[in-house]
């Protein structure tokens, strides 16, 4: 892979991470009605995005 494709993947995963963070923060506004359910969904989606990002970084570096 060239440097430009690695850079574009990094930007892509950074955008995913920022989107997931915004979604987690948005869920916290709904805590009055659906607290535990939305906390679980936020944690699960954030963790899956983080795992995906780390696995691609490992693949690119190794």
Short mmCIF file of N, CA and C in Angstrom, two decimals:
data_model
loop_
_atom_site.label_atom_id
_atom_site.label_comp_id
_atom_site.label_asym_id
_atom_site.label_seq_id
_atom_site.Cartn_x
_atom_site.Cartn_y
_atom_site.Cartn_z
N UNK A 1 0.85 -1.20 0.00
CA UNK A 1 0.00 0.00 0.00
C UNK A 1 0.88 1.24 0.00
N UNK A 2 0.41 2.23 -0.70
CA UNK A 2 1.14 3.48 -0.72
C UNK A 2 0.82 4.34 0.48
N UNK A 3 1.58 5.39 0.63
CA UNK A 3 1.37 6.31 1.75
C UNK A 3 0.00 6.97 1.67
N UNK A 4 -0.45 7.30 0.47
CA UNK A 4 -1.74 7.99 0.33
C UNK A 4 -2.90 7.10 0.76
N UNK A 5 -2.82 5.80 0.47
CA UNK A 5 -3.92 4.91 0.90
C UNK A 5 -3.91 4.72 2.41
N UNK A 6 -2.73 4.65 3.01
CA UNK A 6 -2.67 4.55 4.48
C UNK A 6 -3.23 5.82 5.11
N UNK A 7 -2.89 6.97 4.54
CA UNK A 7 -3.40 8.22 5.07
C UNK A 7 -4.92 8.28 4.93
N UNK A 8 -5.47 7.85 3.81
CA UNK A 8 -6.91 7.91 3.63
C UNK A 8 -7.63 6.95 4.57
N UNK A 9 -7.03 5.78 4.84
CA UNK A 9 -7.63 4.87 5.81
C UNK A 9 -7.62 5.47 7.21
N UNK A 10 -6.53 6.14 7.55
CA UNK A 10 -6.46 6.79 8.87
C UNK A 10 -7.54 7.85 9.01
N UNK A 11 -7.72 8.65 7.97
CA UNK A 11 -8.77 9.68 7.98
C UNK A 11 -10.15 9.03 8.09
N UNK A 12 -10.33 7.92 7.37
CA UNK A 12 -11.61 7.20 7.40
C UNK A 12 -11.92 6.69 8.80
N UNK A 13 -10.94 6.05 9.45
CA UNK A 13 -11.19 5.53 10.79
C UNK A 13 -11.34 6.64 11.82
N UNK A 14 -10.65 7.76 11.62
CA UNK A 14 -10.84 8.90 12.52
C UNK A 14 -12.26 9.43 12.39
N UNK A 15 -12.79 9.47 11.18
CA UNK A 15 -14.17 9.92 10.96
C UNK A 15 -15.16 8.97 11.62
N UNK A 16 -14.91 7.66 11.52
CA UNK A 16 -15.78 6.68 12.19
C UNK A 16 -15.74 6.90 13.70
N UNK A 17 -14.56 7.08 14.24
CA UNK A 17 -14.43 7.27 15.69
C UNK A 17 -15.16 8.52 16.13
N UNK A 18 -15.01 9.62 15.39
CA UNK A 18 -15.70 10.86 15.76
C UNK A 18 -17.21 10.70 15.66
N UNK A 19 -17.69 9.98 14.64
CA UNK A 19 -19.12 9.74 14.50
C UNK A 19 -19.64 8.90 15.66
N UNK A 20 -18.91 7.85 16.02
CA UNK A 20 -19.33 7.00 17.14
C UNK A 20 -19.35 7.79 18.44
N UNK A 21 -18.36 8.65 18.65
CA UNK A 21 -18.33 9.46 19.86
C UNK A 21 -19.53 10.40 19.90
N UNK A 22 -19.85 11.01 18.77
CA UNK A 22 -21.01 11.90 18.72
C UNK A 22 -22.29 11.12 18.99
N UNK A 23 -22.37 9.90 18.49
CA UNK A 23 -23.56 9.09 18.70
C UNK A 23 -23.68 8.70 20.17
N UNK A 24 -22.55 8.37 20.80
CA UNK A 24 -22.57 8.04 22.23
C UNK A 24 -23.06 9.24 23.03
N UNK A 25 -22.53 10.43 22.74
CA UNK A 25 -22.94 11.62 23.47
C UNK A 25 -24.42 11.93 23.22
N UNK A 26 -24.89 11.68 22.00
CA UNK A 26 -26.31 11.89 21.70
C UNK A 26 -27.20 10.95 22.49
N UNK A 27 -26.75 9.71 22.68
CA UNK A 27 -27.53 8.77 23.47
C UNK A 27 -27.66 9.22 24.92
N UNK A 28 -26.64 9.86 25.44
CA UNK A 28 -26.70 10.27 26.83
C UNK A 28 -27.78 11.31 27.08
N UNK A 29 -28.21 12.02 26.02
CA UNK A 29 -29.30 12.97 26.18
C UNK A 29 -30.64 12.27 26.38
N UNK A 30 -30.73 10.99 26.03
CA UNK A 30 -31.97 10.24 26.13
C UNK A 30 -32.05 9.38 27.39
N UNK A 31 -31.16 9.64 28.33
CA UNK A 31 -31.06 8.75 29.49
C UNK A 31 -32.31 8.72 30.36
N UNK A 32 -33.13 9.78 30.33
CA UNK A 32 -34.30 9.79 31.22
C UNK A 32 -35.22 8.60 30.94
N UNK A 33 -35.43 8.30 29.65
CA UNK A 33 -36.38 7.25 29.32
C UNK A 33 -35.78 5.88 29.10
N UNK A 34 -34.64 5.81 28.42
CA UNK A 34 -34.14 4.53 27.95
C UNK A 34 -32.70 4.26 28.38
N UNK A 35 -32.30 4.80 29.51
CA UNK A 35 -30.91 4.79 29.94
C UNK A 35 -30.09 3.55 29.68
N UNK A 36 -30.36 2.43 30.36
CA UNK A 36 -29.49 1.26 30.25
C UNK A 36 -29.40 0.71 28.83
N UNK A 37 -30.52 0.71 28.12
CA UNK A 37 -30.52 0.18 26.75
C UNK A 37 -29.61 0.99 25.84
N UNK A 38 -29.70 2.32 25.93
CA UNK A 38 -28.88 3.15 25.06
C UNK A 38 -27.41 3.14 25.47
N UNK A 39 -27.14 3.01 26.75
CA UNK A 39 -25.74 2.89 27.19
C UNK A 39 -25.14 1.61 26.62
N UNK A 40 -25.91 0.52 26.65
CA UNK A 40 -25.42 -0.74 26.11
C UNK A 40 -25.16 -0.62 24.61
N UNK A 41 -26.10 -0.03 23.87
CA UNK A 41 -25.91 0.13 22.42
C UNK A 41 -24.70 1.00 22.11
N UNK A 42 -24.54 2.07 22.86
CA UNK A 42 -23.42 2.98 22.62
C UNK A 42 -22.10 2.27 22.87
N UNK A 43 -22.01 1.58 23.99
CA UNK A 43 -20.77 0.88 24.34
C UNK A 43 -20.45 -0.20 23.31
N UNK A 44 -21.45 -0.93 22.87
CA UNK A 44 -21.22 -2.01 21.90
C UNK A 44 -20.76 -1.45 20.55
N UNK A 45 -21.41 -0.40 20.08
CA UNK A 45 -21.03 0.14 18.77
C UNK A 45 -19.67 0.82 18.84
N UNK A 46 -19.38 1.50 19.94
CA UNK A 46 -18.09 2.15 20.09
C UNK A 46 -16.96 1.12 20.16
N UNK A 47 -17.20 0.04 20.91
CA UNK A 47 -16.19 -1.00 21.04
C UNK A 47 -15.94 -1.71 19.71
N UNK A 48 -16.99 -1.95 18.94
CA UNK A 48 -16.80 -2.63 17.66
C UNK A 48 -16.04 -1.75 16.69
N UNK A 49 -16.31 -0.45 16.69
CA UNK A 49 -15.58 0.47 15.81
C UNK A 49 -14.10 0.54 16.23
N UNK A 50 -13.85 0.54 17.53
CA UNK A 50 -12.47 0.59 18.02
C UNK A 50 -11.71 -0.68 17.64
N UNK A 51 -12.36 -1.84 17.78
CA UNK A 51 -11.72 -3.10 17.40
C UNK A 51 -11.40 -3.13 15.91
N UNK A 52 -12.35 -2.67 15.10
CA UNK A 52 -12.13 -2.65 13.65
C UNK A 52 -10.96 -1.74 13.30
N UNK A 53 -10.92 -0.58 13.93
CA UNK A 53 -9.84 0.37 13.67
C UNK A 53 -8.49 -0.21 14.07
N UNK A 54 -8.43 -0.83 15.23
CA UNK A 54 -7.16 -1.41 15.69
C UNK A 54 -6.71 -2.57 14.82
N UNK A 55 -7.65 -3.39 14.36
CA UNK A 55 -7.25 -4.53 13.52
C UNK A 55 -6.70 -4.05 12.19
N UNK A 56 -7.27 -2.99 11.61
CA UNK A 56 -6.74 -2.46 10.36
C UNK A 56 -5.38 -1.80 10.57
N UNK A 57 -5.21 -1.13 11.69
CA UNK A 57 -3.90 -0.53 11.97
C UNK A 57 -2.84 -1.61 12.12
N UNK A 58 -3.18 -2.70 12.81
CA UNK A 58 -2.22 -3.81 12.96
C UNK A 58 -1.89 -4.43 11.60
N UNK A 59 -2.90 -4.57 10.76
CA UNK A 59 -2.69 -5.15 9.44
C UNK A 59 -1.77 -4.25 8.61
N UNK A 60 -1.97 -2.93 8.71
CA UNK A 60 -1.17 -2.01 7.92
C UNK A 60 0.27 -1.93 8.43
N UNK A 61 0.44 -1.99 9.74
CA UNK A 61 1.80 -1.84 10.29
C UNK A 61 2.58 -3.16 10.25
N UNK A 62 1.87 -4.28 10.28
CA UNK A 62 2.58 -5.54 10.37
C UNK A 62 2.67 -6.23 9.06
#
